C-alpha positions in Angstrom: 24.4 -51.7 -4.3 24.0 -51.1 -8.0 21.5 -48.3 -9.0 18.8 -49.5 -11.4 18.6 -48.0 -14.9 15.0 -47.1 -15.3 13.4 -46.9 -18.7 11.4 -43.9 -19.8 8.2 -45.8 -19.1 9.4 -46.7 -15.6 10.2 -43.0 -14.9 6.8 -42.0 -16.2 5.0 -44.4 -13.9 7.2 -43.4 -11.0 6.4 -39.7 -11.8 2.6 -40.5 -11.8 3.0 -42.2 -8.4 4.8 -39.2 -7.0 2.1 -36.9 -8.4 -0.6 -38.8 -6.6 1.4 -38.8 -3.4 2.1 -35.1 -3.7 -1.5 -34.1 -4.3 -3.6 -36.7 -2.4 -1.3 -38.8 -0.3 1.8 -38.6 1.9 5.1 -37.5 0.1 8.2 -39.7 0.3 10.4 -37.8 2.6 14.2 -38.1 3.3 15.9 -39.0 6.5 15.6 -35.4 7.8 13.4 -34.5 10.7 10.9 -31.6 10.8 12.8 -28.5 12.1 9.7 -27.4 14.1 9.0 -30.8 15.6 10.3 -30.1 19.1 9.3 -26.5 19.3 6.4 -25.3 21.5 3.4 -23.7 19.9 3.3 -19.9 20.3 0.3 -18.0 21.4 -1.5 -16.8 18.3 -4.6 -14.7 18.1 -7.4 -15.8 15.8 -6.3 -13.2 13.2 -2.7 -14.2 13.4 -3.5 -17.9 13.1 -5.6 -17.2 10.0 -2.8 -15.1 8.4 -0.1 -17.7 9.2 -2.3 -20.4 7.8 -2.7 -18.6 4.5 1.0 -18.0 4.3 1.7 -21.6 4.9 -0.9 -22.6 2.3 1.0 -20.5 -0.2 4.3 -22.2 0.8 2.7 -25.6 0.5 1.4 -24.8 -3.0 4.9 -23.6 -3.8 6.3 -26.9 -2.8 3.7 -28.7 -4.9 5.0 -26.7 -7.8 8.6 -27.5 -6.9 7.8 -31.2 -6.9 6.2 -30.9 -10.3 9.0 -28.8 -11.8 11.7 -31.2 -10.6 9.8 -34.3 -11.7 9.3 -32.8 -15.2 12.9 -31.9 -15.4 14.1 -35.3 -14.2 11.9 -37.0 -16.8 13.4 -35.2 -19.7 17.0 -34.6 -18.5 19.6 -36.0 -20.9 22.5 -36.7 -18.6 22.1 -39.3 -15.8 24.0 -37.2 -13.3 21.7 -34.2 -14.0 18.7 -36.4 -13.6 20.1 -37.7 -10.3 20.6 -34.1 -9.0 17.0 -33.2 -10.0 15.6 -36.3 -8.2 17.6 -35.6 -5.0 16.4 -32.0 -5.0 12.8 -33.2 -5.5 13.2 -35.5 -2.5 14.3 -32.6 -0.3 11.4 -30.5 -1.6 9.2 -33.4 -0.4 10.5 -32.7 3.1 9.3 -29.1 2.6 5.9 -30.3 1.4 5.5 -32.6 4.4 6.6 -29.9 6.9 4.2 -27.3 5.4 1.3 -29.8 5.4 2.0 -30.7 9.0 2.0 -27.0 10.0 -1.3 -26.5 8.1 -2.9 -29.2 10.2 -1.5 -27.7 13.4 -3.1 -24.4 12.4 -6.4 -26.0 11.5 -6.0 -24.8 7.9 -6.2 -26.5 4.5 -4.3 -27.0 1.3 -5.0 -24.9 -1.8 -8.0 -26.2 -3.8 -6.0 -25.5 -7.0 -3.0 -27.6 -6.3 -3.7 -30.1 -9.1 -3.7 -27.1 -11.5 -0.4 -25.8 -10.1 1.1 -29.3 -10.4 0.1 -29.8 -14.0 1.3 -26.4 -15.2 4.6 -26.7 -13.3 5.3 -30.2 -14.5 4.8 -29.0 -18.1 7.3 -26.1 -17.5 9.8 -28.5 -16.0 9.6 -30.9 -18.8 10.0 -28.1 -21.4 13.0 -26.9 -19.5 14.5 -30.4 -19.6 13.8 -30.7 -23.3 15.6 -27.4 -24.0 18.8 -28.9 -22.7 20.5 -29.7 -19.3 22.2 -26.3 -19.1 18.8 -24.5 -19.5 17.1 -27.0 -17.2 19.7 -26.3 -14.5 19.5 -22.5 -15.2 15.7 -22.8 -14.6 16.4 -24.4 -11.2 18.8 -21.6 -10.3 16.3 -18.9 -11.1 13.4 -20.7 -9.5 15.3 -21.2 -6.3 16.4 -17.5 -6.2 12.9 -16.3 -6.6 11.7 -18.7 -3.9 14.5 -17.5 -1.6 13.3 -13.9 -2.0 9.6 -15.0 -1.5 10.5 -16.8 1.8 12.3 -13.6 3.0 9.0 -11.8 2.6 7.0 -14.4 4.4 9.5 -14.6 7.3 9.0 -10.8 7.8 5.3 -11.3 8.0 5.3 -14.1 10.6 4.4 -13.2 14.2 7.4 -13.1 16.4 6.0 -15.8 18.7 5.5 -18.3 15.9 8.8 -20.2 16.2 7.4 -23.3 14.5 6.5 -21.7 11.2 9.7 -19.7 11.3 11.9 -22.7 11.8 10.3 -24.4 8.8 10.7 -21.5 6.5 14.3 -20.8 7.5 15.3 -24.4 6.8 13.4 -24.3 3.5 15.3 -21.1 2.6 18.7 -22.7 3.4 17.8 -25.7 1.2 16.7 -23.5 -1.7 20.0 -21.6 -1.6 21.8 -24.9 -1.6 19.8 -26.2 -4.6 20.5 -23.0 -6.6 24.2 -23.2 -5.8 24.4 -26.9 -6.8 22.6 -26.2 -10.1 24.8 -23.3 -10.9 28.0 -25.3 -10.2 26.7 -28.0 -12.4 26.5 -25.7 -15.4 23.2 -23.9 -15.1 22.9 -21.1 -17.8 21.6 -17.6 -17.0 18.1 -17.3 -18.3 17.0 -14.5 -20.6 15.3 -11.5 -18.9 11.8 -12.2 -20.4 11.8 -15.7 -19.1 12.7 -14.5 -15.6 9.9 -12.0 -15.8 7.4 -14.6 -16.9 8.4 -16.9 -14.1 8.0 -14.0 -11.6 4.6 -13.1 -13.0 3.4 -16.8 -12.8 4.6 -17.0 -9.2 2.6 -13.9 -8.3 -0.5 -15.3 -9.8 -0.1 -18.6 -7.9 0.7 -17.0 -4.5 -2.1 -14.4 -4.8 -4.6 -17.1 -5.7 -3.4 -19.7 -3.1 -3.8 -17.1 -0.3 -7.6 -17.3 -0.8 -8.2 -20.6 -2.5 
């Protein structure tokens, strides 16, 4: 089957549809199944359930940001093959978004109230990275995924031992983030300047700290 060559307006409308799905509807997932789907629910105290719910809320907000970043980059990417990589990565991040949302419902918790703000800011950053050039856009992906990998390491260490469902989700997410970073690096991603990395880290700290409560 021939792939359709979308115009900039087409891609913008598709992006708007994906934004609405990400924030208010059901994300378009891939063929993969939820890694926690067949696992039994562990015995969690009220305090543990609350803490895990807050952690998963942070991860859900992180995936909202990832969706926006990738969509912004795909919109402004110059080379079709780079755009295709960004779009496939965004689809896989949709899996993460769906898995986190499902886990939040199981924990009787909620999504962050500030997700629309995180989405708008991340989309703008992704679009700017794409406008800067494909090598910088890909480098942005590499650094983003490396920081997310480190962040997930921290969350995995905080999960109760008996919470196999949340652990399975975060471990699969971490494997995917490593794969996305390696793919972007192999495609020509440039090493970002130190101040840019620091700014990304600071922004992520603000988002995670706020999403824990809101």
